[in-house]
């Protein structure tokens, strides 16, 4: 018999966070989170998302053994301001037992119905900067610190429970040597002259922080038209600055400013921490922090985390400026592989940006929907 219990103590929340460590033990592809960071994400006193969202942390038990988990999420900005009557669910993991996945999602549906919501969708996080989607292709590729990994049986469980595809995301990678500078060096100079733009590079994190709010504002405006976008609030900006900026080499952050010092485009690239996180196995101390610092300094793989372009400058070639600056930095660093975060299949504009780099789609993932 499967029972589902809501987490009600700090020790239970630790069990919630630790469950995937047993589910994926020995997997060469799963990338574990840092346990403390995950606990902080779920702490309403530390994560400001809880000012506009409710979450229920659910554990499935078979007897006394934990066999699954899920977070049921209501993002009230989405529900009240955007009129999307959605019950979100995320951090969804379970053994290969249909009764377990059914019990967990039935509880999510029950919470959604209690709030008169119309449908449920997942796996998704609290916001658009969280992880997204069930992996449906590419199980033999290592994950990243900003994506969920899962066993191949997840998709079939959802389909048997009556869920249908809501959105599909593509993950692509390319060899850095595919980035022929001839494709953007000349255009870069033309675009800068035509629109009176300039590139801004950084050497210290302290130089980035004063401009971070502008970056989040531009992120909100440049992604607003995409399905399921929920804007980053003012309090969340501070949280994300603390959470993410320290992980990013300042040399990997590129801004484009206009003549009035308005930010018109940005890119954030991260070194790959996947192998370092596997070695850390959820713990920063005593040795995890050294693996992460080594990866930050020496990783030859990079992840394009975010690219944002002001809507007024989209389709005007501004990304050529970003790519030109990235190319110079990556050449110095000896980068070998460039990996992109999940991008909506429907986002054809982003695919146009990358077409000259001969990208390969190595993973696909989906979110699934079911009416309540």
Tab-separated table of C-alpha atoms in Angstrom:
chain	number	residue	atom	x	y	z
A	1	UNK	CA	0.000	0.000	0.000
A	2	UNK	CA	1.248	3.478	-0.921
A	3	UNK	CA	0.674	6.371	1.474
A	4	UNK	CA	1.405	10.022	0.723
A	5	UNK	CA	2.343	12.354	3.546
A	6	UNK	CA	3.011	16.068	3.484
A	7	UNK	CA	6.383	17.131	4.850
A	8	UNK	CA	5.884	18.769	8.230
A	9	UNK	CA	9.345	18.868	9.806
A	10	UNK	CA	12.910	19.819	8.989
A	11	UNK	CA	13.984	16.172	9.164
A	12	UNK	CA	11.279	15.171	6.673
A	13	UNK	CA	12.378	17.949	4.322
A	14	UNK	CA	15.918	16.562	4.438
A	15	UNK	CA	14.501	13.156	3.509
A	16	UNK	CA	12.655	14.833	0.623
A	17	UNK	CA	15.883	16.379	-0.666
A	18	UNK	CA	17.918	13.210	-0.167
A	19	UNK	CA	15.514	10.790	-1.887
A	20	UNK	CA	17.018	11.198	-5.414
A	21	UNK	CA	20.460	10.340	-4.012
A	22	UNK	CA	19.232	6.789	-3.477
A	23	UNK	CA	17.059	6.679	-6.626
A	24	UNK	CA	19.995	7.616	-8.897
A	25	UNK	CA	22.822	6.089	-6.881
A	26	UNK	CA	25.587	4.990	-9.220
A	27	UNK	CA	24.188	6.822	-12.246
A	28	UNK	CA	26.967	8.385	-14.350
A	29	UNK	CA	24.461	10.920	-15.762
A	30	UNK	CA	22.591	12.275	-12.710
A	31	UNK	CA	24.035	15.495	-11.264
A	32	UNK	CA	23.235	15.857	-7.551
A	33	UNK	CA	22.345	19.254	-6.107
A	34	UNK	CA	24.112	20.708	-3.109
A	35	UNK	CA	21.840	19.585	-0.278
A	36	UNK	CA	22.103	22.859	1.636
A	37	UNK	CA	21.204	24.887	-1.478
A	38	UNK	CA	18.178	22.683	-2.100
A	39	UNK	CA	17.025	23.062	1.501
A	40	UNK	CA	17.442	26.843	1.235
A	41	UNK	CA	15.356	26.857	-1.968
A	42	UNK	CA	12.539	25.205	-0.018
A	43	UNK	CA	12.872	27.492	3.024
A	44	UNK	CA	10.144	30.141	3.090
A	45	UNK	CA	12.302	32.361	5.309
A	46	UNK	CA	15.096	32.405	2.697
A	47	UNK	CA	13.427	32.088	-0.706
A	48	UNK	CA	11.241	35.120	-1.505
A	49	UNK	CA	9.216	33.142	-4.051
A	50	UNK	CA	7.067	32.068	-1.105
A	51	UNK	CA	5.747	35.625	-0.879
A	52	UNK	CA	3.781	34.890	-4.047
A	53	UNK	CA	3.593	31.100	-4.102
A	54	UNK	CA	2.416	28.210	-1.942
A	55	UNK	CA	4.088	24.819	-1.925
A	56	UNK	CA	3.226	21.413	-0.512
A	57	UNK	CA	6.098	18.933	-0.209
A	58	UNK	CA	4.814	15.387	-0.550
A	59	UNK	CA	6.527	12.076	0.138
A	60	UNK	CA	5.228	8.678	-0.940
A	61	UNK	CA	5.865	5.714	1.352
A	62	UNK	CA	5.641	1.974	0.839
A	63	UNK	CA	5.530	0.852	4.429
A	64	UNK	CA	8.267	2.932	6.057
A	65	UNK	CA	10.357	3.278	2.890
A	66	UNK	CA	10.256	6.488	0.850
A	67	UNK	CA	9.512	5.619	-2.780
A	68	UNK	CA	8.637	8.979	-4.346
A	69	UNK	CA	8.351	12.723	-3.910
A	70	UNK	CA	6.761	15.781	-5.526
A	71	UNK	CA	6.198	19.480	-4.785
A	72	UNK	CA	2.692	20.824	-5.463
A	73	UNK	CA	3.016	24.543	-6.293
A	74	UNK	CA	0.577	27.405	-6.747
A	75	UNK	CA	2.185	30.537	-8.155
A	76	UNK	CA	-0.347	33.230	-7.269
A	77	UNK	CA	1.115	35.781	-9.717
A	78	UNK	CA	0.350	33.299	-12.455
A	79	UNK	CA	-3.110	32.482	-11.120
A	80	UNK	CA	-4.321	35.951	-10.114
A	81	UNK	CA	-2.418	38.379	-12.344
A	82	UNK	CA	-2.096	36.265	-15.480
A	83	UNK	CA	-5.397	34.387	-15.093
A	84	UNK	CA	-3.738	31.020	-15.607
A	85	UNK	CA	-5.651	28.542	-13.488
A	86	UNK	CA	-2.649	26.237	-13.139
A	87	UNK	CA	-1.536	23.808	-10.470
A	88	UNK	CA	2.203	23.345	-10.866
A	89	UNK	CA	4.175	20.300	-9.790
A	90	UNK	CA	7.932	19.771	-9.720
A	91	UNK	CA	10.844	17.932	-8.090
A	92	UNK	CA	8.977	14.808	-9.171
A	93	UNK	CA	10.854	11.550	-8.574
A	94	UNK	CA	9.618	8.018	-8.013
A	95	UNK	CA	10.495	4.350	-8.315
A	96	UNK	CA	9.167	2.414	-11.307
A	97	UNK	CA	5.813	1.632	-9.733
A	98	UNK	CA	2.681	3.115	-11.285
A	99	UNK	CA	0.913	3.121	-7.929
A	100	UNK	CA	3.553	5.506	-6.584
A	101	UNK	CA	3.367	8.064	-9.389
A	102	UNK	CA	-0.432	7.839	-9.346
A	103	UNK	CA	-0.646	8.388	-5.582
A	104	UNK	CA	1.626	11.445	-5.721
A	105	UNK	CA	-0.123	13.116	-8.652
A	106	UNK	CA	-3.568	12.328	-7.241
A	107	UNK	CA	-2.586	14.308	-4.160
A	108	UNK	CA	-1.373	17.198	-6.348
A	109	UNK	CA	-4.706	17.117	-8.206
A	110	UNK	CA	-6.587	17.122	-4.922
A	111	UNK	CA	-4.776	20.287	-3.806
A	112	UNK	CA	-5.495	21.905	-7.173
A	113	UNK	CA	-9.188	21.113	-6.931
A	114	UNK	CA	-9.336	22.531	-3.406
A	115	UNK	CA	-8.204	25.854	-4.909
A	116	UNK	CA	-10.602	25.597	-7.889
A	117	UNK	CA	-7.739	25.402	-10.368
A	118	UNK	CA	-8.438	24.107	-13.868
A	119	UNK	CA	-5.396	22.027	-14.762
A	120	UNK	CA	-2.027	20.806	-13.559
A	121	UNK	CA	1.294	21.002	-15.382
A	122	UNK	CA	4.759	19.737	-14.638
A	123	UNK	CA	7.430	19.116	-13.899
A	124	UNK	CA	8.068	22.830	-13.458
A	125	UNK	CA	9.545	24.886	-10.663
A	126	UNK	CA	8.359	28.032	-8.912
A	127	UNK	CA	9.612	30.382	-11.646
A	128	UNK	CA	11.220	30.423	-15.093
A	129	UNK	CA	14.691	30.329	-13.541
A	130	UNK	CA	13.958	26.930	-11.996
A	131	UNK	CA	14.433	23.552	-13.635
A	132	UNK	CA	11.798	22.301	-16.060
A	133	UNK	CA	10.562	19.185	-17.807
A	134	UNK	CA	10.765	15.405	-17.855
A	135	UNK	CA	13.722	14.162	-19.858
A	136	UNK	CA	12.374	12.124	-22.802
A	137	UNK	CA	15.534	11.711	-24.921
A	138	UNK	CA	19.225	11.846	-24.079
A	139	UNK	CA	19.365	9.648	-20.988
A	140	UNK	CA	22.986	8.750	-21.777
A	141	UNK	CA	24.177	12.357	-21.550
A	142	UNK	CA	25.298	13.880	-18.276
A	143	UNK	CA	22.900	16.408	-16.766
A	144	UNK	CA	23.675	19.942	-15.678
A	145	UNK	CA	23.226	21.831	-12.430
A	146	UNK	CA	20.245	23.650	-13.973
A	147	UNK	CA	18.282	20.670	-15.318
A	148	UNK	CA	16.532	17.674	-13.811
A	149	UNK	CA	17.611	14.181	-14.782
A	150	UNK	CA	15.203	11.250	-14.645
A	151	UNK	CA	14.868	7.581	-15.507
A	152	UNK	CA	13.327	6.698	-18.915
A	153	UNK	CA	10.104	5.351	-17.375
A	154	UNK	CA	8.837	8.761	-16.211
A	155	UNK	CA	7.209	9.696	-19.520
A	156	UNK	CA	5.217	6.454	-19.797
A	157	UNK	CA	3.965	6.795	-16.217
A	158	UNK	CA	2.567	10.244	-16.990
A	159	UNK	CA	0.962	9.129	-20.240
A	160	UNK	CA	-0.717	6.137	-18.572
A	161	UNK	CA	-2.155	8.537	-16.010
A	162	UNK	CA	-3.816	10.580	-18.769
A	163	UNK	CA	-1.288	13.405	-19.021
A	164	UNK	CA	-0.559	14.893	-22.441
A	165	UNK	CA	2.372	16.931	-23.698
A	166	UNK	CA	2.036	20.625	-22.917
A	167	UNK	CA	5.451	21.961	-23.987
A	168	UNK	CA	8.607	20.488	-25.447
A	169	UNK	CA	12.121	21.752	-24.818
A	170	UNK	CA	15.272	21.092	-26.801
A	171	UNK	CA	18.781	20.946	-25.401
A	172	UNK	CA	21.585	21.535	-27.866
A	173	UNK	CA	25.345	21.556	-27.805
A	174	UNK	CA	28.103	22.401	-30.231
A	175	UNK	CA	31.874	22.313	-30.407
A	176	UNK	CA	33.432	25.695	-29.720
A	177	UNK	CA	35.544	25.264	-32.844
A	178	UNK	CA	32.267	25.413	-34.840
A	179	UNK	CA	31.978	29.084	-33.872
A	180	UNK	CA	33.705	30.611	-36.884
A	181	UNK	CA	34.402	34.258	-35.990
A	182	UNK	CA	33.973	35.250	-39.634
A	183	UNK	CA	30.231	34.808	-39.089
A	184	UNK	CA	30.004	37.600	-36.511
A	185	UNK	CA	33.195	39.717	-36.411
A	186	UNK	CA	32.246	41.998	-39.312
A	187	UNK	CA	28.537	42.111	-38.397
A	188	UNK	CA	29.496	42.946	-34.813
A	189	UNK	CA	31.246	46.151	-35.950
A	190	UNK	CA	28.407	47.116	-38.298
A	191	UNK	CA	25.742	46.675	-35.622
A	192	UNK	CA	27.715	48.672	-33.053
A	193	UNK	CA	28.094	51.587	-35.466
A	194	UNK	CA	24.550	51.482	-36.804
A	195	UNK	CA	22.847	51.515	-33.391
A	196	UNK	CA	25.613	53.223	-31.367
A	197	UNK	CA	26.122	50.231	-29.115
A	198	UNK	CA	29.080	49.031	-27.104
A	199	UNK	CA	30.078	45.782	-25.416
A	200	UNK	CA	30.705	45.710	-21.672
A	201	UNK	CA	33.012	43.075	-20.183
A	202	UNK	CA	33.760	42.304	-16.550
A	203	UNK	CA	36.676	41.009	-14.530
A	204	UNK	CA	35.130	41.142	-11.029
A	205	UNK	CA	31.761	40.063	-9.645
A	206	UNK	CA	31.570	43.412	-7.840
A	207	UNK	CA	31.420	45.102	-11.260
A	208	UNK	CA	28.392	43.012	-12.290
A	209	UNK	CA	26.234	43.459	-9.211
A	210	UNK	CA	25.307	47.163	-9.693
A	211	UNK	CA	23.917	46.274	-13.136
A	212	UNK	CA	22.177	43.034	-12.135
A	213	UNK	CA	18.754	44.668	-11.589
A	214	UNK	CA	18.846	46.053	-15.138
A	215	UNK	CA	19.648	42.569	-16.352
A	216	UNK	CA	16.635	41.041	-14.592
A	217	UNK	CA	14.395	43.805	-15.940
A	218	UNK	CA	15.598	43.044	-19.442
A	219	UNK	CA	15.095	39.321	-18.793
A	220	UNK	CA	11.469	40.045	-17.877
A	221	UNK	CA	10.817	42.141	-20.987
A	222	UNK	CA	12.641	39.900	-23.456
A	223	UNK	CA	10.902	36.689	-22.363
A	224	UNK	CA	7.450	38.101	-21.585
A	225	UNK	CA	5.916	36.834	-24.823
A	226	UNK	CA	6.816	33.184	-24.219
A	227	UNK	CA	4.228	30.750	-22.900
A	228	UNK	CA	4.175	30.213	-19.126
A	229	UNK	CA	6.506	33.143	-18.391
A	230	UNK	CA	6.202	34.497	-14.860
A	231	UNK	CA	8.181	37.721	-14.260
A	232	UNK	CA	10.912	37.958	-11.627
A	233	UNK	CA	9.788	40.188	-8.750
A	234	UNK	CA	11.923	42.815	-7.008
A	235	UNK	CA	12.593	40.649	-3.944
A	236	UNK	CA	13.446	37.677	-6.133
A	237	UNK	CA	16.096	39.736	-7.921
A	238	UNK	CA	18.089	40.049	-4.693
A	239	UNK	CA	17.725	36.335	-4.015
A	240	UNK	CA	18.882	35.287	-7.490
A	241	UNK	CA	21.837	37.654	-7.344
A	242	UNK	CA	23.060	35.916	-4.201
A	243	UNK	CA	22.221	32.444	-5.472
A	244	UNK	CA	23.653	32.523	-8.978
A	245	UNK	CA	26.144	35.342	-9.498
A	246	UNK	CA	28.782	33.712	-7.291
A	247	UNK	CA	28.707	30.609	-9.508
A	248	UNK	CA	29.464	32.586	-12.651
A	249	UNK	CA	32.869	33.748	-13.823
A	250	UNK	CA	32.478	37.514	-14.327
A	251	UNK	CA	34.388	37.167	-17.627
A	252	UNK	CA	31.492	34.995	-18.856
A	253	UNK	CA	28.903	37.764	-18.410
A	254	UNK	CA	28.500	39.990	-21.466
A	255	UNK	CA	26.402	43.161	-21.658
A	256	UNK	CA	25.551	45.394	-24.610
A	257	UNK	CA	24.720	49.024	-23.816
A	258	UNK	CA	23.383	51.853	-25.958
A	259	UNK	CA	24.764	55.421	-26.091
A	260	UNK	CA	22.629	56.373	-23.059
A	261	UNK	CA	23.937	53.450	-20.994
A	262	UNK	CA	20.707	51.493	-21.290
A	263	UNK	CA	21.142	47.730	-21.285
A	264	UNK	CA	19.876	46.321	-24.593
A	265	UNK	CA	21.258	42.762	-24.470
A	266	UNK	CA	23.065	40.378	-22.155
A	267	UNK	CA	24.307	36.833	-21.949
A	268	UNK	CA	25.209	34.721	-18.962
A	269	UNK	CA	27.430	31.721	-19.489
A	270	UNK	CA	28.398	29.322	-16.726
A	271	UNK	CA	31.263	26.866	-16.484
A	272	UNK	CA	29.968	23.306	-16.327
A	273	UNK	CA	29.871	22.089	-12.725
A	274	UNK	CA	28.420	18.661	-13.558
A	275	UNK	CA	31.475	16.514	-12.810
A	276	UNK	CA	32.366	18.637	-9.781
A	277	UNK	CA	28.868	18.219	-8.336
A	278	UNK	CA	29.047	14.475	-8.851
A	279	UNK	CA	32.300	14.407	-6.890
A	280	UNK	CA	30.826	16.653	-4.170
A	281	UNK	CA	27.808	14.301	-3.874
A	282	UNK	CA	25.595	16.940	-2.276
A	283	UNK	CA	28.098	18.335	0.199
A	284	UNK	CA	30.216	21.478	0.041
A	285	UNK	CA	32.476	20.346	2.889
A	286	UNK	CA	35.058	19.118	3.395
A	287	UNK	CA	36.022	18.686	-0.281
A	288	UNK	CA	33.004	19.667	-2.404
A	289	UNK	CA	33.871	23.350	-2.424
A	290	UNK	CA	37.318	22.584	-3.892
A	291	UNK	CA	35.802	20.563	-6.744
A	292	UNK	CA	33.453	23.460	-7.541
A	293	UNK	CA	36.174	26.100	-7.398
A	294	UNK	CA	38.389	23.994	-9.652
A	295	UNK	CA	35.544	23.617	-12.170
A	296	UNK	CA	34.818	27.350	-12.058
A	297	UNK	CA	38.413	28.088	-12.974
A	298	UNK	CA	39.307	25.230	-15.304
A	299	UNK	CA	36.179	23.681	-16.867
A	300	UNK	CA	36.500	23.395	-20.649
A	301	UNK	CA	32.725	23.051	-21.040
A	302	UNK	CA	30.414	26.066	-20.708
A	303	UNK	CA	26.653	26.384	-20.450
A	304	UNK	CA	24.797	29.242	-22.103
A	305	UNK	CA	22.410	29.947	-19.248
A	306	UNK	CA	20.536	33.046	-20.422
A	307	UNK	CA	20.501	35.369	-23.393
A	308	UNK	CA	18.221	38.390	-23.317
A	309	UNK	CA	17.667	41.036	-25.984
A	310	UNK	CA	15.459	44.109	-25.651
A	311	UNK	CA	12.369	43.576	-27.848
A	312	UNK	CA	13.260	46.760	-29.778
A	313	UNK	CA	16.599	45.230	-30.775
A	314	UNK	CA	15.498	41.687	-31.524
A	315	UNK	CA	16.195	40.559	-35.106
A	316	UNK	CA	18.758	43.358	-35.514
A	317	UNK	CA	21.896	41.259	-35.143
A	318	UNK	CA	22.800	42.401	-31.622
A	319	UNK	CA	23.766	38.851	-30.648
A	320	UNK	CA	26.754	39.188	-33.002
A	321	UNK	CA	28.265	41.569	-30.433
A	322	UNK	CA	27.732	39.026	-27.653
A	323	UNK	CA	29.155	36.146	-29.667
A	324	UNK	CA	32.186	38.193	-30.653
A	325	UNK	CA	32.985	38.968	-27.015
A	326	UNK	CA	32.313	35.377	-25.917
A	327	UNK	CA	34.554	34.057	-28.669
A	328	UNK	CA	37.472	36.165	-27.464
A	329	UNK	CA	36.989	35.034	-23.864
A	330	UNK	CA	36.479	31.342	-24.706
A	331	UNK	CA	39.562	31.324	-26.932
A	332	UNK	CA	41.679	32.562	-24.009
A	333	UNK	CA	40.122	29.961	-21.700
A	334	UNK	CA	40.555	27.056	-24.115
A	335	UNK	CA	36.848	26.155	-24.116
A	336	UNK	CA	35.958	22.985	-26.014
A	337	UNK	CA	32.181	22.458	-25.715
A	338	UNK	CA	29.231	24.841	-25.558
A	339	UNK	CA	25.978	23.558	-24.035
A	340	UNK	CA	22.616	25.315	-24.100
A	341	UNK	CA	19.923	25.196	-21.479
A	342	UNK	CA	16.449	23.869	-22.410
A	343	UNK	CA	14.769	26.072	-25.015
A	344	UNK	CA	11.114	25.919	-25.977
A	345	UNK	CA	10.607	24.040	-29.215
A	346	UNK	CA	8.304	26.848	-30.350
A	347	UNK	CA	11.016	29.479	-29.806
A	348	UNK	CA	12.182	29.618	-33.416
A	349	UNK	CA	13.937	32.955	-32.841
A	350	UNK	CA	16.459	31.346	-30.512
A	351	UNK	CA	17.180	28.595	-33.032
A	352	UNK	CA	17.957	31.229	-35.660
A	353	UNK	CA	20.532	32.760	-33.328
A	354	UNK	CA	22.495	29.506	-33.118
A	355	UNK	CA	22.150	28.189	-36.670
A	356	UNK	CA	25.739	29.055	-37.702
A	357	UNK	CA	27.257	26.926	-34.928
A	358	UNK	CA	26.098	23.504	-36.247
A	359	UNK	CA	24.290	22.618	-33.008
A	360	UNK	CA	23.232	19.055	-32.216
A	361	UNK	CA	20.043	18.339	-30.262
A	362	UNK	CA	21.242	15.824	-27.682
A	363	UNK	CA	18.308	15.952	-25.261
A	364	UNK	CA	14.585	16.608	-25.301
A	365	UNK	CA	12.259	17.166	-22.403
A	366	UNK	CA	8.564	17.870	-21.948
A	367	UNK	CA	6.109	19.221	-19.474
A	368	UNK	CA	2.805	17.376	-19.170
A	369	UNK	CA	-0.712	18.629	-18.549
A	370	UNK	CA	-3.932	17.181	-17.229
A	371	UNK	CA	-7.267	18.873	-16.638
A	372	UNK	CA	-8.588	18.798	-13.108
